[in-house]
CSV table of C-alpha atoms and ligand atoms in Angstrom, one decimal:
chain,number,residue,atom,x,y,z
U,1,MET,CA,-3.3,80.9,8.1
U,2,SER,CA,0.4,80.1,8.4
U,3,LYS,CA,2.3,80.0,5.1
U,4,ARG,CA,3.4,76.4,5.6
U,5,ILE,CA,-0.2,75.3,5.4
U,6,ASP,CA,-0.4,76.8,1.9
U,7,ILE,CA,2.5,74.7,0.6
U,8,ASP,CA,1.5,72.0,-1.8
U,9,TRP,CA,4.5,69.7,-1.2
U,10,GLY,CA,3.9,67.7,-4.3
U,11,LYS,CA,4.0,70.7,-6.6
U,12,LEU,CA,7.2,72.4,-5.3
U,13,LYS,CA,9.8,73.5,-7.9
U,14,TYR,CA,13.1,75.2,-7.3
U,15,ASP,CA,11.7,78.7,-6.6
U,16,TYR,CA,12.6,81.1,-3.8
U,17,ILE,CA,10.2,80.8,-0.8
U,18,LYS,CA,10.8,82.9,2.4
U,19,THR,CA,11.2,80.4,5.2
U,20,ASP,CA,11.2,81.6,8.9
U,21,TYR,CA,14.9,81.9,9.7
U,22,ARG,CA,18.4,82.3,8.2
U,23,TYR,CA,21.8,81.8,9.9
U,24,ILE,CA,24.4,84.6,9.7
U,25,ALA,CA,27.9,85.0,11.0
U,26,TYR,CA,30.2,88.0,10.5
U,27,TYR,CA,34.0,88.0,10.0
U,28,LYS,CA,35.8,91.1,11.2
U,29,ASP,CA,39.2,91.9,12.7
U,30,GLY,CA,40.5,88.4,11.7
U,31,LYS,CA,37.8,86.3,13.3
U,32,TRP,CA,34.2,84.9,12.9
U,33,ASP,CA,31.7,86.0,15.5
U,34,ASP,CA,29.4,83.5,17.2
U,35,GLY,CA,26.7,83.6,14.5
U,36,HIS,CA,23.0,83.6,15.1
U,37,LEU,CA,19.6,83.1,13.5
U,38,ILE,CA,17.8,86.0,11.8
U,39,GLU,CA,14.3,86.5,10.6
U,40,ASP,CA,15.1,89.0,7.9
U,41,ASP,CA,15.8,87.6,4.4
U,42,LYS,CA,17.7,90.8,3.3
U,43,ILE,CA,21.3,91.7,4.1
U,44,SER,CA,22.8,95.2,3.7
U,45,ILE,CA,26.3,95.4,2.3
U,46,ASN,CA,28.7,98.2,1.2
U,47,VAL,CA,28.6,99.2,-2.5
U,48,GLY,CA,32.3,98.5,-2.6
U,49,SER,CA,32.0,94.9,-1.5
U,50,THR,CA,34.5,92.5,-3.3
U,51,SER,CA,31.7,90.0,-3.8
U,52,LEU,CA,29.8,92.5,-6.0
U,53,HIS,CA,32.7,93.6,-8.2
U,54,TYR,CA,35.3,90.8,-8.2
U,55,GLY,CA,33.2,87.8,-7.5
U,56,GLN,CA,34.8,87.0,-4.2
U,57,GLU,CA,32.0,84.6,-3.3
U,58,CYS,CA,31.6,80.9,-2.9
U,59,PHE,CA,28.6,78.8,-2.0
U,60,GLU,CA,27.4,75.2,-1.2
U,61,GLY,CA,24.3,73.2,-1.7
U,62,LEU,CA,22.9,70.3,0.3
U,63,LYS,CA,19.6,69.0,1.5
U,64,ALA,CA,17.6,68.0,4.6
U,65,TYR,CA,15.5,64.9,4.2
U,66,ARG,CA,12.4,63.8,6.2
U,67,ALA,CA,12.6,60.1,6.9
U,68,LYS,CA,9.6,57.7,7.3
U,69,ASP,CA,9.4,58.0,11.1
U,70,GLY,CA,9.3,61.8,10.8
U,71,HIS,CA,12.9,62.6,11.8
U,72,ILE,CA,15.0,64.9,9.7
U,73,GLN,CA,18.5,64.1,8.4
U,74,LEU,CA,21.4,65.7,6.5
U,75,PHE,CA,23.5,63.8,3.9
U,76,ARG,CA,27.3,64.2,4.3
U,77,PRO,CA,27.3,67.9,5.4
U,78,ASP,CA,30.9,67.6,6.5
U,79,GLU,CA,31.9,67.1,2.9
U,80,ASN,CA,30.2,70.3,1.9
U,81,ALA,CA,32.0,72.1,4.7
U,82,LYS,CA,35.3,70.7,3.5
U,83,ARG,CA,34.6,71.7,-0.1
U,84,MET,CA,33.7,75.2,1.1
U,85,ILE,CA,37.1,75.4,2.9
U,86,ARG,CA,38.8,74.5,-0.4
U,87,SER,CA,36.8,77.2,-2.2
U,88,CYS,CA,37.7,79.8,0.5
U,89,LYS,CA,41.4,78.9,0.1
U,90,ARG,CA,41.3,79.4,-3.6
U,91,LEU,CA,39.4,82.7,-3.4
U,92,LEU,CA,41.5,84.1,-0.5
U,93,MET,CA,38.6,84.1,1.9
U,94,PRO,CA,38.6,83.1,5.6
U,95,GLU,CA,37.6,79.5,6.2
U,96,PHE,CA,34.4,78.6,8.2
U,97,PRO,CA,35.3,75.6,10.4
U,98,VAL,CA,33.7,72.2,9.5
U,99,ASP,CA,32.1,71.7,12.9
U,100,ARG,CA,30.6,75.2,12.9
U,101,PHE,CA,29.3,74.7,9.3
U,102,VAL,CA,27.6,71.4,10.3
U,103,ASP,CA,26.2,72.9,13.5
U,104,ALA,CA,24.9,76.0,11.6
U,105,CYS,CA,23.1,73.8,9.0
U,106,LYS,CA,21.5,71.8,11.8
U,107,LYS,CA,20.4,75.0,13.6
U,108,VAL,CA,18.8,76.6,10.6
U,109,VAL,CA,17.1,73.4,9.5
U,110,LYS,CA,15.7,72.8,13.0
U,111,ALA,CA,14.5,76.4,13.2
U,112,ASN,CA,12.6,75.9,9.9
U,113,GLU,CA,11.6,72.3,10.5
U,114,ASP,CA,7.9,72.9,9.5
U,115,PHE,CA,9.3,73.6,6.0
U,116,VAL,CA,10.9,70.2,5.7
U,117,PRO,CA,8.5,68.4,3.3
U,118,PRO,CA,6.8,65.2,4.5
U,119,TYR,CA,8.3,61.8,3.7
U,120,GLY,CA,6.9,60.3,0.5
U,121,THR,CA,6.5,63.5,-1.4
U,122,GLY,CA,10.0,63.3,-2.9
U,123,SER,CA,10.5,66.9,-1.8
U,124,THR,CA,13.3,68.1,0.4
U,125,LEU,CA,14.6,71.2,2.2
U,126,TYR,CA,17.4,72.7,0.1
U,127,ILE,CA,20.2,74.3,2.2
U,128,ARG,CA,22.3,77.1,0.6
U,129,PRO,CA,25.3,78.2,2.6
U,130,PHE,CA,27.4,81.0,1.1
U,131,ILE,CA,30.3,83.4,2.0
U,132,ILE,CA,30.7,86.9,0.5
U,133,GLY,CA,33.4,89.5,0.8
U,134,VAL,CA,31.9,92.7,2.2
U,135,GLY,CA,33.0,96.2,3.3
U,136,GLY,CA,34.1,99.2,1.4
U,137,ASN,CA,36.8,98.4,-1.2
U,138,LEU,CA,37.8,99.5,-4.6
U,139,GLY,CA,41.3,98.2,-5.4
U,140,LEU,CA,41.6,94.6,-6.5
U,141,LYS,CA,42.4,92.8,-3.2
U,142,ALA,CA,40.7,90.4,-0.8
U,143,ALA,CA,38.1,92.0,1.5
U,144,SER,CA,38.8,92.3,5.2
U,145,GLU,CA,35.2,91.5,6.2
U,146,TYR,CA,33.0,88.6,5.3
U,147,ILE,CA,29.5,87.3,5.8
U,148,PHE,CA,28.7,83.6,6.1
U,149,CYS,CA,25.0,83.0,5.7
U,150,ILE,CA,22.7,80.0,5.2
U,151,PHE,CA,19.1,80.0,3.9
U,152,VAL,CA,16.8,77.1,3.3
U,153,ILE,CA,14.0,76.5,0.8
U,154,PRO,CA,11.6,73.6,0.4
U,155,VAL,CA,12.2,72.2,-3.2
U,156,GLY,CA,10.4,69.6,-5.3
U,157,PRO,CA,11.8,66.3,-6.7
U,158,TYR,CA,13.8,66.8,-9.8
U,159,PHE,CA,11.6,64.3,-11.6
U,160,ALA,CA,7.9,65.0,-11.4
U,161,HIS,CA,7.2,61.8,-13.3
U,162,GLY,CA,10.0,59.4,-12.1
U,163,LEU,CA,13.4,58.8,-13.4
U,164,SER,CA,13.2,60.1,-17.0
U,165,PRO,CA,16.2,60.6,-19.2
U,166,VAL,CA,17.2,64.0,-20.7
U,167,ASN,CA,19.4,65.0,-23.6
U,168,PHE,CA,22.5,67.2,-23.5
U,169,ILE,CA,24.4,69.1,-26.2
U,170,VAL,CA,28.2,69.6,-26.3
U,171,THR,CA,29.0,73.3,-26.1
U,172,ASP,CA,31.9,75.2,-27.6
U,173,TYR,CA,32.2,77.4,-24.5
U,174,ASP,CA,34.6,76.5,-21.7
U,175,ARG,CA,33.4,76.1,-18.1
U,176,ALA,CA,36.8,76.0,-16.4
U,177,ALA,CA,40.5,76.3,-17.4
U,178,PRO,CA,43.3,74.1,-16.2
U,179,ASN,CA,44.5,75.7,-12.9
U,180,GLY,CA,41.4,77.9,-12.9
U,181,THR,CA,38.5,77.8,-10.4
U,182,GLY,CA,36.5,74.8,-11.9
U,183,SER,CA,37.3,72.6,-8.9
U,184,VAL,CA,35.8,75.0,-6.4
U,185,LYS,CA,32.3,76.4,-6.0
U,186,ALA,CA,33.0,80.0,-7.0
U,187,GLY,CA,29.9,82.0,-8.0
U,188,GLY,CA,31.7,83.3,-11.1
U,189,ASN,CA,31.8,79.8,-12.6
U,190,TYR,CA,28.1,79.8,-12.7
U,191,ALA,CA,27.6,83.3,-14.2
U,192,SER,CA,29.7,82.3,-17.2
U,193,GLY,CA,27.6,79.1,-17.6
U,194,LEU,CA,24.3,81.0,-18.0
U,195,LEU,CA,24.8,81.7,-21.7
U,196,PRO,CA,25.8,78.2,-22.8
U,197,ASN,CA,23.0,76.8,-20.7
U,198,LYS,CA,20.5,79.1,-22.3
U,199,GLU,CA,21.7,78.3,-25.8
U,200,ALA,CA,21.3,74.6,-25.0
U,201,HIS,CA,17.8,75.1,-23.7
U,202,ASP,CA,16.9,77.2,-26.8
U,203,LYS,CA,18.0,74.3,-29.0
U,204,GLY,CA,15.7,72.0,-27.0
U,205,TYR,CA,18.3,70.3,-24.7
U,206,SER,CA,18.2,70.0,-21.0
U,207,GLY,CA,21.7,71.5,-20.7
U,208,CYS,CA,25.1,71.5,-22.1
U,209,LEU,CA,28.1,69.2,-21.8
U,210,TYR,CA,31.5,70.9,-21.3
U,211,LEU,CA,34.7,69.5,-22.7
U,212,ASP,CA,38.1,70.1,-21.2
U,213,ALA,CA,39.3,73.6,-22.2
U,214,GLN,CA,42.8,72.5,-23.2
U,215,THR,CA,42.2,69.7,-25.7
U,216,LYS,CA,38.5,69.8,-26.3
U,217,THR,CA,38.5,66.0,-26.4
U,218,LYS,CA,37.4,65.0,-22.8
U,219,ILE,CA,34.1,65.1,-21.0
U,220,GLU,CA,34.3,67.4,-18.0
U,221,GLU,CA,30.8,68.2,-16.6
U,222,VAL,CA,27.1,68.2,-17.7
U,223,GLY,CA,25.6,71.5,-16.7
U,224,ALA,CA,26.0,71.9,-12.9
U,225,ALA,CA,26.5,68.1,-12.4
U,226,ASN,CA,29.2,65.5,-12.8
U,227,PHE,CA,29.1,62.9,-15.5
U,228,PHE,CA,29.3,59.1,-15.2
U,229,GLY,CA,29.0,56.3,-17.7
U,230,ILE,CA,28.5,52.5,-17.4
U,231,THR,CA,30.4,50.3,-19.8
U,232,LYS,CA,29.2,47.1,-21.4
U,233,ASN,CA,31.2,45.1,-18.9
U,234,LYS,CA,29.5,46.9,-16.0
U,235,ALA,CA,32.2,49.3,-14.9
U,236,PHE,CA,31.2,52.7,-13.4
U,237,ILE,CA,33.4,55.3,-15.1
U,238,THR,CA,33.6,59.0,-14.2
U,239,PRO,CA,36.0,61.7,-15.6
U,240,LYS,CA,39.1,62.6,-13.7
U,241,SER,CA,40.2,66.2,-14.0
U,242,ASP,CA,41.5,69.0,-11.8
U,243,SER,CA,38.9,71.4,-13.4
U,244,ILE,CA,35.8,69.5,-12.4
U,245,LEU,CA,33.9,70.3,-9.2
U,246,PRO,CA,34.3,67.2,-7.0
U,247,SER,CA,30.6,66.2,-6.6
U,248,ILE,CA,29.6,64.7,-3.2
U,249,THR,CA,26.9,62.8,-5.0
U,250,LYS,CA,29.6,61.4,-7.4
U,251,ILE,CA,31.9,60.3,-4.6
U,252,SER,CA,29.0,58.7,-2.9
U,253,LEU,CA,27.9,56.9,-6.1
U,254,MET,CA,31.5,55.6,-6.6
U,255,HIS,CA,31.2,54.0,-3.1
U,256,ILE,CA,27.7,52.6,-3.7
U,257,ALA,CA,28.7,51.2,-7.1
U,258,LYS,CA,31.7,49.4,-5.6
U,259,GLU,CA,30.3,48.3,-2.2
U,260,TYR,CA,26.6,47.8,-2.8
U,261,LEU,CA,26.6,46.7,-6.5
U,262,ASN,CA,30.0,45.2,-6.7
U,263,LEU,CA,30.9,47.2,-9.9
U,264,LYS,CA,34.4,48.1,-11.0
U,265,VAL,CA,34.8,51.9,-10.4
U,266,ILE,CA,37.3,53.9,-12.4
U,267,GLU,CA,38.0,57.7,-12.5
U,268,ARG,CA,39.8,58.4,-15.8
U,269,ASP,CA,39.6,60.4,-19.0
U,270,CYS,CA,36.4,60.0,-20.9
U,271,TYR,CA,36.9,60.9,-24.5
U,272,ILE,CA,33.9,62.4,-26.3
U,273,ASP,CA,34.9,60.6,-29.5
U,274,LYS,CA,34.5,57.3,-27.6
U,275,ILE,CA,31.2,57.9,-25.8
U,276,ASP,CA,29.8,54.8,-27.5
U,277,GLU,CA,31.8,52.8,-24.9
U,278,PHE,CA,29.0,53.7,-22.5
U,279,VAL,CA,25.7,51.7,-22.5
U,280,GLU,CA,24.3,54.0,-19.8
U,281,ALA,CA,25.1,57.5,-18.7
U,282,GLY,CA,24.0,59.9,-16.0
U,283,ALA,CA,24.5,63.4,-14.5
U,284,CYS,CA,24.7,63.4,-10.7
U,285,GLY,CA,24.5,66.1,-8.1
U,286,THR,CA,22.5,67.2,-5.0
U,287,ALA,CA,19.6,68.7,-7.0
U,288,ALA,CA,19.3,66.0,-9.6
U,289,VAL,CA,20.4,63.0,-7.5
U,290,ILE,CA,20.9,61.1,-10.7
U,291,THR,CA,19.6,62.4,-14.1
U,292,PRO,CA,19.8,59.6,-16.6
U,293,ILE,CA,21.2,60.9,-19.9
U,294,GLY,CA,19.2,59.8,-22.9
U,295,GLY,CA,21.7,61.1,-25.5
U,296,ILE,CA,24.4,63.6,-26.2
U,297,PHE,CA,24.4,65.7,-29.3
U,298,TYR,CA,27.9,66.0,-30.7
U,299,LYS,CA,29.2,66.6,-34.3
U,300,ASN,CA,25.7,66.7,-35.8
U,301,LYS,CA,24.6,63.4,-34.2
U,302,LEU,CA,22.7,62.4,-31.1
U,303,HIS,CA,24.6,59.6,-29.4
U,304,VAL,CA,22.0,57.6,-27.5
U,305,PHE,CA,23.1,55.5,-24.5
U,306,HIS,CA,20.5,53.1,-23.1
U,307,SER,CA,17.3,54.8,-24.3
U,308,GLU,CA,15.8,58.2,-24.6
U,309,SER,CA,12.7,57.2,-22.7
U,310,GLU,CA,13.9,55.0,-19.9
U,311,ALA,CA,16.8,54.9,-17.4
U,312,GLY,CA,19.2,52.0,-17.7
U,313,PRO,CA,19.1,49.1,-15.2
U,314,ILE,CA,22.3,50.1,-13.3
U,315,THR,CA,21.4,53.7,-13.3
U,316,LYS,CA,18.1,52.7,-11.7
U,317,LYS,CA,19.8,50.6,-9.0
U,318,LEU,CA,22.3,53.4,-8.2
U,319,TYR,CA,19.4,55.9,-7.9
U,320,ASP,CA,17.3,53.6,-5.7
U,321,ILE,CA,20.2,53.0,-3.2
U,322,LEU,CA,21.3,56.6,-3.0
U,323,TYR,CA,17.7,57.9,-2.7
U,324,GLY,CA,17.0,55.2,-0.1
U,325,ILE,CA,20.1,56.2,1.9
U,326,GLN,CA,19.2,59.9,1.8
U,327,PHE,CA,15.7,59.3,3.0
U,328,GLY,CA,16.7,56.8,5.6
U,329,ASP,CA,15.2,53.7,4.0
U,330,VAL,CA,18.6,52.0,3.1
U,331,GLU,CA,21.4,51.6,5.6
U,332,ALA,CA,24.0,54.2,5.1
U,333,PRO,CA,27.8,53.8,5.3
U,334,LYS,CA,29.2,55.1,8.6
U,335,ASN,CA,29.1,58.9,9.1
U,336,TRP,CA,27.1,59.7,6.0
U,337,ILE,CA,23.9,60.6,7.8
U,338,TYR,CA,23.6,63.4,10.4
U,339,LYS,CA,20.3,63.3,12.3
U,340,ILE,CA,18.7,66.5,13.6
U,341,ASP,CA,17.5,66.1,17.1
T,401,PLP,C1,29.5,72.4,-11.4
T,401,PLP,C2,28.9,71.4,-10.5
T,401,PLP,N1,29.3,70.1,-10.7
T,401,PLP,C3,28.8,69.1,-9.9
T,401,PLP,C4,27.9,69.4,-8.9
T,401,PLP,C5,27.3,68.3,-8.1
T,401,PLP,O1,27.9,68.3,-6.8
T,401,PLP,P1,27.2,67.8,-5.5
T,401,PLP,O2,26.9,66.3,-5.8
T,401,PLP,O3,28.1,68.0,-4.4
T,401,PLP,O4,25.9,68.5,-5.4
T,401,PLP,C6,27.4,70.7,-8.7
T,401,PLP,C7,26.5,71.0,-7.6
T,401,PLP,O5,26.9,71.3,-6.5
T,401,PLP,C8,28.0,71.7,-9.5
T,401,PLP,O6,27.6,73.0,-9.3
């Protein structure tokens, strides 16, 4: 029996599953090779690789969606490609060109198309591209060889029971320093987030909310997602900071809020002492799409936005439009959707 027949699409979580193919390209002597698909899900690298010791690694995360008519589509993969180029620049790694990135995503999804969950299950195929510095090295310098690789895994919907709000707690730990690496998707950013995230879970919260490291007064990120709030007068507000990872979901929601819902959209400082200015709040990202935030625990008090049990009306509308675009049920703005032939 093939393994795909064993998959219960409605019960998928975010666990590793070996799909049929991965994409791999090698960088050596100053250039990337042509890249190809591999069946193995192991790679062998030198013990002195910079990715292992100095965290010279960056990654991306996007999804492939099965539409109602059965075709498969990607959501703004060119934006992930461009963000990965920014990550590479910051970490002194060779850039993987945008057109090659998009083409590689399409190839690996096509090769694993039986693993793209059926329409209507809410499940998707998660795509994880990454670049690592490899080759023998000991001194603290950039590697001279790299691997670009993509693997894919079918994943379940974030909400098993619909769009239900979760609570976050403000952490004392910092995620990113001004002029640090917070605005790029460097692996090291996530290693340092494991402890604050665990502490938040241990206290019964879904995750932690990070404040800006310099003044500890402004909201930066909620776990591995961007924050947005809706004010009483129906403005979509999201923090502006050079140490936040620019979320592709967030920039898409800013467009949807303005063009589809006619809301005022503002990127500006969001002070934690003034969170009561928001009547709804959410965390947004590829995995969560939108997670409504029930409340935020700060200074011994849980500040509840709309409700702890139900998403607010604007959050619901934003979610429905974004989800509809991603699965092909709502017309997308030009160049957001890349169909896989
Ligand atoms: C720290 C952080 N912020 C925000 C996001 C959301 O970004 P995106 O919408 O591009 O998935 C992610 C996930 O990629 C993330 O890791």
